Coordinates of C-alpha atoms and ligand atoms in Angstrom, one line a residue:
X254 CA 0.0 0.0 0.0
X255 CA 1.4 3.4 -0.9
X256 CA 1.5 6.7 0.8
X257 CA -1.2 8.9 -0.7
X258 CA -2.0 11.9 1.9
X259 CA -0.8 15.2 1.1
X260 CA 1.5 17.9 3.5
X261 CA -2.1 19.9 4.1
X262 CA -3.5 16.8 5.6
X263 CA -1.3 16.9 8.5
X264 CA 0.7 14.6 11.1
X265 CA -2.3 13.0 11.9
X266 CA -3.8 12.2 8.6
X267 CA 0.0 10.3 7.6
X268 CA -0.2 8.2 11.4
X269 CA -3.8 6.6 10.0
X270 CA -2.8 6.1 6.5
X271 CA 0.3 4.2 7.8
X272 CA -1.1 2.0 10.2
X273 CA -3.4 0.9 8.0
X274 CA -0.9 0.1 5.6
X275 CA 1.0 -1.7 8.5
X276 CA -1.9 -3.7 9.4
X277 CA -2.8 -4.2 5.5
X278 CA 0.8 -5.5 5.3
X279 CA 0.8 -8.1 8.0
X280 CA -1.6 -10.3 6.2
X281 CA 0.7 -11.5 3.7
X282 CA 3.8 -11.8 5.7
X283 CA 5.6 -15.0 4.6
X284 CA 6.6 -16.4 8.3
X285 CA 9.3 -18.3 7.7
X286 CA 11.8 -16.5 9.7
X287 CA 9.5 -14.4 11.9
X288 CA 11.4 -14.1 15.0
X289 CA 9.7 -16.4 18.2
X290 CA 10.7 -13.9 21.2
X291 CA 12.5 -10.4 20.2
X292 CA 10.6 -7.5 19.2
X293 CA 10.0 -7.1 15.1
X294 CA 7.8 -4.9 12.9
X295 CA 4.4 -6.0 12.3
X296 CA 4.7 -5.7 9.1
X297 CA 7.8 -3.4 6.8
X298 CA 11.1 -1.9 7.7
X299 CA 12.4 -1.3 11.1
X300 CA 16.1 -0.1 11.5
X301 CA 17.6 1.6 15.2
X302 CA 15.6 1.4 18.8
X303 CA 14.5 5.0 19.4
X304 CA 12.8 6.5 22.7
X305 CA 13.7 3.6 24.5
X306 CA 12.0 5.1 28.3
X307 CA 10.0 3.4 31.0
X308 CA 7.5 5.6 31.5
X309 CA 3.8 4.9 33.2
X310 CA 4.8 1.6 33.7
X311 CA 5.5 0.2 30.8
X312 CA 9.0 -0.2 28.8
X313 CA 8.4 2.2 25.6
X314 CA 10.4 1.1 22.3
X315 CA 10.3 3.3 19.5
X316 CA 11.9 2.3 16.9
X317 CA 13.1 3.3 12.9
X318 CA 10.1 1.9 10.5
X319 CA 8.7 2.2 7.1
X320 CA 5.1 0.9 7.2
X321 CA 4.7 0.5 3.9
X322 CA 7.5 -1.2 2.6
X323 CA 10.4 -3.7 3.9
X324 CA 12.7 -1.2 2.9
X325 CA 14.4 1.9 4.1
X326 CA 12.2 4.8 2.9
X327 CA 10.8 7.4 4.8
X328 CA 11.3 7.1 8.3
X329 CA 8.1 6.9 10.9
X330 CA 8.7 6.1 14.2
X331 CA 6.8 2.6 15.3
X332 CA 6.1 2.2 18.7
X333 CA 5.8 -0.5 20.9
X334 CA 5.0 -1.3 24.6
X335 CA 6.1 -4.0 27.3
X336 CA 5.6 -4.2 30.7
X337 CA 7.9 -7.1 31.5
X338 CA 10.7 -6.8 28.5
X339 CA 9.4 -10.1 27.3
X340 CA 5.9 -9.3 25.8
X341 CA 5.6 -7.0 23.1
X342 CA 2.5 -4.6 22.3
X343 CA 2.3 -2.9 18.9
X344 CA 0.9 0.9 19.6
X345 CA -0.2 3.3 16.9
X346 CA 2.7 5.2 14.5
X347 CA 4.4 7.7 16.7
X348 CA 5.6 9.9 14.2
X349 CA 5.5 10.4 10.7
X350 CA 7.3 13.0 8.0
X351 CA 4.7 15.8 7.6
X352 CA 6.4 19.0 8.0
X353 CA 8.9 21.5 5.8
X354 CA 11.8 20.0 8.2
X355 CA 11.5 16.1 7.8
X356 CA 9.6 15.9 4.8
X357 CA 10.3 16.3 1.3
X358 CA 14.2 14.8 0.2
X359 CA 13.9 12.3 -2.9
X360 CA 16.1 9.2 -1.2
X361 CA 16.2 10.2 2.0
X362 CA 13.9 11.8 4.1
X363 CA 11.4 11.3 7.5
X364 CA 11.4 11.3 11.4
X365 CA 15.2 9.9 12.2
X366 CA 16.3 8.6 15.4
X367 CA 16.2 9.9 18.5
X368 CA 15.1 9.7 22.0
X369 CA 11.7 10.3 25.0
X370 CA 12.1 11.7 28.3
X371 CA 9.7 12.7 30.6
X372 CA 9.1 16.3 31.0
X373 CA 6.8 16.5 33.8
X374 CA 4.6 13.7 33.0
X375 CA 4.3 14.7 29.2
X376 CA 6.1 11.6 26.6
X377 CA 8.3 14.2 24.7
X378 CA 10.1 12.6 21.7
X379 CA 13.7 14.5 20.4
X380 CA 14.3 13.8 16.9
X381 CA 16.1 14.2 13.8
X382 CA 14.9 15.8 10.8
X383 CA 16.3 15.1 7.7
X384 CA 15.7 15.7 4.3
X385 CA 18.1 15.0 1.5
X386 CA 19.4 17.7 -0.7
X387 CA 18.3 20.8 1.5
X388 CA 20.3 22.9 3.4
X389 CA 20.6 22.5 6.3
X390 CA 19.9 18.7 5.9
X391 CA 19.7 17.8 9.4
X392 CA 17.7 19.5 12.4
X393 CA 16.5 18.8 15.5
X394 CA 12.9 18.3 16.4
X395 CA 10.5 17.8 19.8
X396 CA 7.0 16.0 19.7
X397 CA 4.9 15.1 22.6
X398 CA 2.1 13.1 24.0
X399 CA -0.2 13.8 27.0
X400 CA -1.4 9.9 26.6
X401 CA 1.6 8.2 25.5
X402 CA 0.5 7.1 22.1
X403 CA -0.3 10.2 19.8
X404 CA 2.2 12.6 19.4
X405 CA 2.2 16.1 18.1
X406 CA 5.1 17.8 16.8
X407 CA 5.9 21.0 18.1
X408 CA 4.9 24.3 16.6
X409 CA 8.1 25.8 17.6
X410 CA 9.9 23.1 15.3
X411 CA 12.9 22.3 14.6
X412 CA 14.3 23.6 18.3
X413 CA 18.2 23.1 16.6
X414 CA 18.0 24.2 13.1
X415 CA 21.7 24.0 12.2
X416 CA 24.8 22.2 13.3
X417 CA 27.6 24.1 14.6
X418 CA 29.5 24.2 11.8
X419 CA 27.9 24.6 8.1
X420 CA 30.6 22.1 6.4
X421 CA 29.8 18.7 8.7
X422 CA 29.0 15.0 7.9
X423 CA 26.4 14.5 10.2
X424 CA 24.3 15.9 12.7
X425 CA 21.7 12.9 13.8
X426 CA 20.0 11.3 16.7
X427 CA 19.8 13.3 19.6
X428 CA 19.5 11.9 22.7
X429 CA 18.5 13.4 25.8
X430 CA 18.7 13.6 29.6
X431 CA 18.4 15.0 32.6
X432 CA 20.8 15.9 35.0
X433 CA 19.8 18.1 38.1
X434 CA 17.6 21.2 36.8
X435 CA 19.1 20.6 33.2
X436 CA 18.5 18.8 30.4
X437 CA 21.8 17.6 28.1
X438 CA 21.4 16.3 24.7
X439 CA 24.4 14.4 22.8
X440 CA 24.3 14.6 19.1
X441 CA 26.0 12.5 16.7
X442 CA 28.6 14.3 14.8
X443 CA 31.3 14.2 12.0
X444 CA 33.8 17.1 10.9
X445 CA 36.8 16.8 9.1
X446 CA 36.6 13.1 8.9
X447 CA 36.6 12.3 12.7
X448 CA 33.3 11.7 14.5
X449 CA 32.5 13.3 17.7
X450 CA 29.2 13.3 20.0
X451 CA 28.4 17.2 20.9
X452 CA 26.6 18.3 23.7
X453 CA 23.8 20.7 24.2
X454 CA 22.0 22.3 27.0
X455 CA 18.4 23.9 27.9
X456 CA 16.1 24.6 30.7
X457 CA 13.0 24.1 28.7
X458 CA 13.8 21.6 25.6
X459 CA 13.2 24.6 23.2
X460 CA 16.0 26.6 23.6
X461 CA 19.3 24.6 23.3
X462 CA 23.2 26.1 24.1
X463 CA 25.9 24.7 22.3
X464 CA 28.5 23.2 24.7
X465 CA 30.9 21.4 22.2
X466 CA 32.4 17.8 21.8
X467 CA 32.0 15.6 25.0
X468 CA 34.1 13.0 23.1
X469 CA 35.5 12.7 19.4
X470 CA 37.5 9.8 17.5
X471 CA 41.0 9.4 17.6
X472 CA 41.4 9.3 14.1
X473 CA 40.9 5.3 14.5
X474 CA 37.2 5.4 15.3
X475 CA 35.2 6.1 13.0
X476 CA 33.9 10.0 10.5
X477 CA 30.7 10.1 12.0
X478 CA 29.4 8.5 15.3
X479 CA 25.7 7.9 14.7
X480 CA 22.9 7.0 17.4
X481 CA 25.6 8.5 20.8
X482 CA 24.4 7.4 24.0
X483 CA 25.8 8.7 27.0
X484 CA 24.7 8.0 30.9
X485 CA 25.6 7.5 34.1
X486 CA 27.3 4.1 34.9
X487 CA 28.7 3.1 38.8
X488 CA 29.5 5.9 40.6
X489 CA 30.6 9.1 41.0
X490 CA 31.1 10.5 37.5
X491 CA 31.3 7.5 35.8
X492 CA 29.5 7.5 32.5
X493 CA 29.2 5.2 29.4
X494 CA 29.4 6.4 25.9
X495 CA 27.6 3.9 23.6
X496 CA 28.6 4.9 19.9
X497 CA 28.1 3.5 16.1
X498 CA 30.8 4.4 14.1
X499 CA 31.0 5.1 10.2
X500 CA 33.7 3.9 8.3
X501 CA 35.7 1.8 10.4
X502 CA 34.6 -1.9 9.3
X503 CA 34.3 -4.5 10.0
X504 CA 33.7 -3.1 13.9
X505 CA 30.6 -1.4 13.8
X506 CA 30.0 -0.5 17.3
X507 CA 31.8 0.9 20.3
X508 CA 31.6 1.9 23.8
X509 CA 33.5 4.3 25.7
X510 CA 33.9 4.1 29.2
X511 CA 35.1 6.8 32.1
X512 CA 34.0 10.2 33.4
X513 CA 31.6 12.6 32.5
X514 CA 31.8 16.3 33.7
X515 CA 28.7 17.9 33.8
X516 CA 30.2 21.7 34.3
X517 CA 33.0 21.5 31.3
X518 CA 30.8 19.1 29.1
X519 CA 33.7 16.8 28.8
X520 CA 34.1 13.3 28.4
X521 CA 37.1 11.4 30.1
X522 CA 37.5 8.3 28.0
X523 CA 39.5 5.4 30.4
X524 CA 38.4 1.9 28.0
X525 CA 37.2 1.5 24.8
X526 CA 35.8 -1.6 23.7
X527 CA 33.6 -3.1 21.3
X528 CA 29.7 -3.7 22.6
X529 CA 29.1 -7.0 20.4
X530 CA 31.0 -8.8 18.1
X531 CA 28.8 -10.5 16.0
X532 CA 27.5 -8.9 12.5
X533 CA 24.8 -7.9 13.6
X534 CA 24.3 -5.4 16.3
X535 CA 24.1 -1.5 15.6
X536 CA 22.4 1.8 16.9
X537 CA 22.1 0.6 20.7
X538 CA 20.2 2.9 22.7
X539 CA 19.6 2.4 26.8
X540 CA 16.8 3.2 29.3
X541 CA 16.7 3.4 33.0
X542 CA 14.4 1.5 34.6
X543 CA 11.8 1.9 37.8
X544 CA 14.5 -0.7 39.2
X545 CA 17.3 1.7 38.8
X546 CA 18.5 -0.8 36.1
X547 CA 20.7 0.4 32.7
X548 CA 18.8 -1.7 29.8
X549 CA 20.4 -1.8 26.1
X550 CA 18.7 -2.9 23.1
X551 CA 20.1 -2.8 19.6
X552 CA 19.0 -3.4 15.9
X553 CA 19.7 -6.9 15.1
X554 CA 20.8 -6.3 11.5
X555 CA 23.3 -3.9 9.9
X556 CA 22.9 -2.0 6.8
X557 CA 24.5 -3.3 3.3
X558 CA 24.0 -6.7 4.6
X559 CA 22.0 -9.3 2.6
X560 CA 18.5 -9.5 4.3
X561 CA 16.3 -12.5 3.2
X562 CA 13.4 -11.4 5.5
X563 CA 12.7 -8.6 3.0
X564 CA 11.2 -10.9 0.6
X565 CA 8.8 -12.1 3.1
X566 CA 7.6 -8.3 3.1
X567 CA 9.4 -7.5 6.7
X568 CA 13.1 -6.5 7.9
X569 CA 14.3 -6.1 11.4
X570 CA 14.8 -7.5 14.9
X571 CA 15.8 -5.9 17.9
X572 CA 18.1 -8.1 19.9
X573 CA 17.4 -8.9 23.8
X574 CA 16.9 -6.6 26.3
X575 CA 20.1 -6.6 28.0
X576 CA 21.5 -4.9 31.4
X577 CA 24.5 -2.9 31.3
X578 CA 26.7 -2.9 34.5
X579 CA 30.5 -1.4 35.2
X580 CA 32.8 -4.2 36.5
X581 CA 35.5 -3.2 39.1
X582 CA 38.1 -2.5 36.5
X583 CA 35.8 0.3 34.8
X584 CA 35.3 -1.8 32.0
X585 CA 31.5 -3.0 30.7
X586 CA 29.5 -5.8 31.0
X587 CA 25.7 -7.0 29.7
X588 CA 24.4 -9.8 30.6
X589 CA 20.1 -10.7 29.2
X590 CA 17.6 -9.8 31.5
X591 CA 16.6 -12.1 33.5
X592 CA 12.4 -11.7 32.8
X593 CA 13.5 -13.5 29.8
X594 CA 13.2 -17.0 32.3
X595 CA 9.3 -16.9 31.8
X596 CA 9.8 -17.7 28.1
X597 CA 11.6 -21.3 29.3
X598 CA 9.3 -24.2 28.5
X599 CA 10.4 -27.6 28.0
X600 CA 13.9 -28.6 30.2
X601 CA 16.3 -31.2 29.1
X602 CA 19.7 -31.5 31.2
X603 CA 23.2 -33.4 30.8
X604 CA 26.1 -33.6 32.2
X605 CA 29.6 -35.0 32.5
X606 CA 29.2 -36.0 28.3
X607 CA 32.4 -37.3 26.9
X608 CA 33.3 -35.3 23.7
X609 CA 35.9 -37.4 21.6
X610 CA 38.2 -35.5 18.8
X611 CA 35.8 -34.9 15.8
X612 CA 32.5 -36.8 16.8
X613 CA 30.1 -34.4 17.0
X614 CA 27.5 -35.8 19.7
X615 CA 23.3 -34.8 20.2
X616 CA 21.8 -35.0 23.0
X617 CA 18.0 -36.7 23.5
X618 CA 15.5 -33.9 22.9
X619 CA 17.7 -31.3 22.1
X620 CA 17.2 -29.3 19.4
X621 CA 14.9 -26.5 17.9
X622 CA 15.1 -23.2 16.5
X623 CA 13.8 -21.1 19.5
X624 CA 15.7 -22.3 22.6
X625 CA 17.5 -21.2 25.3
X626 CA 21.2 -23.2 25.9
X627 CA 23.5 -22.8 29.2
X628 CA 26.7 -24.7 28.0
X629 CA 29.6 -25.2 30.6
X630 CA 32.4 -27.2 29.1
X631 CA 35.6 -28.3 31.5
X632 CA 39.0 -27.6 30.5
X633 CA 40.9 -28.5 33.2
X634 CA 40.6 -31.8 31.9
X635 CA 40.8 -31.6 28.3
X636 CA 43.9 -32.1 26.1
X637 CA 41.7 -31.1 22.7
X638 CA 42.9 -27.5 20.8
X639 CA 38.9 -26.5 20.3
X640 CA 35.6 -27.4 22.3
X641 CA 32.0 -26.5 20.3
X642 CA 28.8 -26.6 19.2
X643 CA 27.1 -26.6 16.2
X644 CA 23.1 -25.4 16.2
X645 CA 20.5 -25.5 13.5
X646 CA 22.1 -28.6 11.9
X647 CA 20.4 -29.9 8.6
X648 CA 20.1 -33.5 8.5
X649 CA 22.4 -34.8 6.4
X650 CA 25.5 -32.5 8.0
X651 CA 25.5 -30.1 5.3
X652 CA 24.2 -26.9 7.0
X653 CA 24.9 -25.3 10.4
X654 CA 26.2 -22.2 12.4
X655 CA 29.4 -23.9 14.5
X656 CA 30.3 -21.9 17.8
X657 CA 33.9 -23.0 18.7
X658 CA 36.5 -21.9 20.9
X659 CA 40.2 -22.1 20.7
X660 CA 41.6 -23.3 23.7
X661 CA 45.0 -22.2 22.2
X662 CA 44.1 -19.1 21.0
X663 CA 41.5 -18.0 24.0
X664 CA 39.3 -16.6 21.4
X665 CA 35.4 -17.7 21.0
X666 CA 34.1 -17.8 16.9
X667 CA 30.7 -17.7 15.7
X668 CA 30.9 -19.3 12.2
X669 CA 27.6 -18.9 10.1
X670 CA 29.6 -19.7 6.5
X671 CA 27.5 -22.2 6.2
X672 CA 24.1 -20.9 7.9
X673 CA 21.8 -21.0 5.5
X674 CA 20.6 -17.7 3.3
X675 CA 22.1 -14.4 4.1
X676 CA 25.7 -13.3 3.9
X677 CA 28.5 -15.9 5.9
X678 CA 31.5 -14.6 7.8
X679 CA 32.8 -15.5 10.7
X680 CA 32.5 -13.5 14.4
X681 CA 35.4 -14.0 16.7
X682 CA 36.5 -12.2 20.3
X683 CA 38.8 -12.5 23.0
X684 CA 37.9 -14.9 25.9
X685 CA 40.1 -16.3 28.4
X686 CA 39.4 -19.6 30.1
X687 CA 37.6 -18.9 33.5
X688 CA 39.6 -19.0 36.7
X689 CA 37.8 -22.5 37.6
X690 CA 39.3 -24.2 34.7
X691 CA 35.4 -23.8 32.5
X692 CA 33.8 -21.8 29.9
X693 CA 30.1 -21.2 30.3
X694 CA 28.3 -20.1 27.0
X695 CA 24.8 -18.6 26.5
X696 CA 23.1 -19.0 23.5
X697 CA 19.5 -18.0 22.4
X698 CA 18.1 -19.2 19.2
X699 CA 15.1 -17.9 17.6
X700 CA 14.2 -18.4 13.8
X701 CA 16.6 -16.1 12.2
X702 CA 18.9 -15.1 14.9
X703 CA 21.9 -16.5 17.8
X704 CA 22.9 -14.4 20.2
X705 CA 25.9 -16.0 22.0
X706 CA 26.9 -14.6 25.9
X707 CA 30.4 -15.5 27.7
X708 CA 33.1 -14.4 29.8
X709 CA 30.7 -13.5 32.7
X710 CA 28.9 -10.5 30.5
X711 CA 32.0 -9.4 28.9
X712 CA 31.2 -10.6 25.5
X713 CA 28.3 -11.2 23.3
X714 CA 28.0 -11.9 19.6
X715 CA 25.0 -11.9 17.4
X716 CA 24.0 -12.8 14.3
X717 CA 20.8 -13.2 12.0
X718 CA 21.1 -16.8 10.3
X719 CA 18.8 -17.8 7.4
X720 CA 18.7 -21.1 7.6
X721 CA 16.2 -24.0 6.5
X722 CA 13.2 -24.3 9.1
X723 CA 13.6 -27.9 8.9
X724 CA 17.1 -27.1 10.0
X725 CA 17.1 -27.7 14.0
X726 CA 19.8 -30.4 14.8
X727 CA 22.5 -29.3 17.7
X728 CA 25.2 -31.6 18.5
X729 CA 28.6 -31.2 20.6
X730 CA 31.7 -31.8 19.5
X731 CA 35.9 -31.4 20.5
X732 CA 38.9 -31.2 18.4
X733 CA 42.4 -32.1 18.5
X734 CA 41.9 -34.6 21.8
X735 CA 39.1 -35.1 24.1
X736 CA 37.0 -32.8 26.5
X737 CA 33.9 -33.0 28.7
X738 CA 30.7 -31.0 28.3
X739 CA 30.4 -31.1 32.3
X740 CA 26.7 -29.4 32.2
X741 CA 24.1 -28.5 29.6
X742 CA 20.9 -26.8 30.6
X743 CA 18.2 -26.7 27.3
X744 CA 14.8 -25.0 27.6
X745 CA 12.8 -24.4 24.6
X746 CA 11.2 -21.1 24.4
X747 CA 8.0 -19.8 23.6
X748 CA 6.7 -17.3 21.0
X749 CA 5.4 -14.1 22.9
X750 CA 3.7 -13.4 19.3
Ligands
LIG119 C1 21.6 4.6 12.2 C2 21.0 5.6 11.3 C3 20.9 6.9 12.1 C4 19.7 7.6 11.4 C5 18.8 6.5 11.1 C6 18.0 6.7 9.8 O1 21.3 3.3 11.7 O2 21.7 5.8 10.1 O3 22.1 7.7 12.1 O4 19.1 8.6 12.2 O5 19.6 5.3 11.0 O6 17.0 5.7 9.7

């Protein structure tokens, strides 16, 4: 269904006309890799997690969408709802391109990303304008809600009509807090090939100081830092500065982690580190919960990447909910949250399985495409070079995602080469044998996705897989000697669709 309302019809008259193209669209989904248990679109494109806030008791998730096709066009913002970061609610359109400022570019145009807060009780979104080919093509914009689904835009739009500089790459996804009486927004930025999150501050949201860079690259990290994040981590002025970088491939996200100084503006990087190592995790954005808790959530697909899904008239997951926490040494950790028990259904457990070099060995009534696995090998007693696992196994061997790690090399891979649809490649990441000898891995499985968890939260990989439905084999397997799988914990999960 196309877009057929005019500018004089106004926000409103776009929000109706694209969820009824959203709800149109749904019917003729192909499901075949409709995701079981992480939020998607209902029906059409969804790119970064936007307005991520708990706010009257529920988890908001905005995100990037185009309701009317599975491909990046102009950007609405969808909206979703949870109360428990497990269930998923689909709300109304938030926001769609209707005015001079985020309306109008050929290729690109719409609502970009951005961020809520509450300002007294009213949902107030901060966004991005942008409209290809005019000058200036990036503003910032405020819309608000008084009931938490419709949202008008502001009259005195945009509240940031220009970036500092008129020669820029960049000047996207705002996102905002507040810190005593003030609010501080951190904008994405790129000058002069290095890419820098700049800060601004207001009393009301409307009128905005320019306080310049908080942070900027080195030279090695990236031209443009799109979708900034920055909050308060652990104590004192500790703060984390979530970032996705342009132009540094193949790493595609970063945090930054140290001290924030709320007078000067100024960022005190200490570590730097990637987020996720897997393909597919970009544009994270965090909320604070009612529980004082620091939740992430991150598109679950990158751009220039092959998508199958979009042939099935959809694109886009969001990966689990996960909480961010600083470790002793200043450096970051995430870990799922742990609401996401209540999916676990059927239980299957082993332990003390003997894994010879090269047989790869299943375990009775495990396997699936939407399951939950708590892997703990034992290497204090193993003489092999690499201990694994191989998920969504085709029956005759041919197919399958392998996740092995080098005891030799202390690194953990995720190998989807031979995964099914979609682009291959192979994730890999530092991880040193635990201090008791074992290495506990994580993994969640849905349809079209593995996100992988280790090294007590310091590393996560995902990926989206494509492989054959039919494809739902796991078996265990050691190389160059023997090992022991010395506990396996398998739940299959259920579909919160
Ligand atoms: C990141 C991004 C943002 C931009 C949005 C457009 O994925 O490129 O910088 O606001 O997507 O959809």
């Amino acid at each position: 269904m196309k877009n057929t309302v005019s500018k004089q019809d106004g926000h409103q008259a776009f929000i109706a006309q694209a969820e009824k193209a959203w709800r149109e669209n749904s019917k003729k989904l192909d499901e075949t890799y409709r995701l079981h248990y992480h939020m998607m679109p209902p029906a059409g494109w969804m790119n970064d997690p936007n307005g991520m806030i708990y706010f009257d008791g529920h988890y908001h998730l905005f995100y990037q969408h185009d309701p009317y096709q599975a491909k990046q066009g102009p950007m609405h913002w969808g909206h979703a709802r949870s109360k428990d970061l497990v269930h998923w609610e689909h709300l109304p359109v938030a926001l769609a391109p209707s005015g001079e400022y985020d309306m109008g570019g050929n290729a690109g145009q719409g609502c970009w990303s951005g961020s809520a807060v509450d300002n007294n009780g009213v949902l107030t979104l901060i966004y991005t304008g942008h409209v290809d080919g005019k000058t200036p093509e990036e503003v910032q914009c405020l819309a608000a809600s008084t009931d938490g689904v419709t949202f008008h835009k502001h009259t005195a739009n945009p509240v940031i009509g220009d970036s500092p500089d008129a020669e820029r790459f960049g000047f996207r996804d705002p996102k905002v807090w507040k810190h005593g009486e003030k609010w501080y927004m951190i904008v994405g930025y790129g000058k002069d090939g290095i890419g820098k999150g700049i800060i601004y501050t207001s009393s009301d949201l409307l009128s905005w100081d320019y306080q310049g860079a908080a942070a900027e690259s080195d030279g090695t990290m990236g031209d443009m830092w799109e979708c900034p994040d920055l909050f308060p981590l652990g104590t004192d002025h500790q703060h984390v500065l979530l970032i996705s970088p342009m132009n540094i491939a193949p790493v595609k996200n970063l945090y930054l982690a140290g001290n924030f100084d709320y007078d000067s503006c100024r960022f005190e990087q200490k570590h730097a580190a990637q987020i996720d190592y897997g393909f597919d995790f970009y544009a994270p954005q965090t909320l604070l919960d009612d529980k004082g808790r620091r939740i992430m959530i991150a598109w679950m697909n990158i751009w220039g990447a092959t998508m199958p899904e979009q042939a099935h008239g959809w694109l886009g997951g969001m990966t689990l909910p996960r909480e961010l926490t600083l470790a002793e040494d200043g450096t970051l950790r995430s870990h799922p949250v742990p609401e996401l028990a209540a999916l676990r259904g059927l239980h299957t457990a082993a332990a003390d399985v003997a894994l010879t070099d090269n047989e790869f060995v299943t375990i009775d009534g495990v396997r699936g495409d939407s399951l939950e696995l708590d892997i703990v090998y034992d290497l204090a007693v193993t003489d092999a070079s690499e201990v694994g696992v191989r998920v969504r196994c085709s029956e005759d061997g041919s197919g399958y995602t392998e996740i092995r790690y080098s005891i030799t090399e202390q690194k953990i891979y995720m190998d989807r080469n031979l995964g099914g649809e979609g682009d291959g490649g192979v994730s890999e990441a530092p991880l040193p044998v635990q201090a008791d000898g074992r290495l506990r891995i994580r993994l969640f499985l849905d349809r079209s996705s593995i996100e992988l968890f280790a090294g007590e939260g310091r590393i996560a990989i995902t990926n989206r897989v494509y492989p054959n439905p039919k494809d739902t084999g796991i078996s265990f397997f050691a190389r160059g000697g023997t090992a022991k799988l010395d506990t396996l914990d398998a739940w299959e999960l259920s579909s919160v669709w």
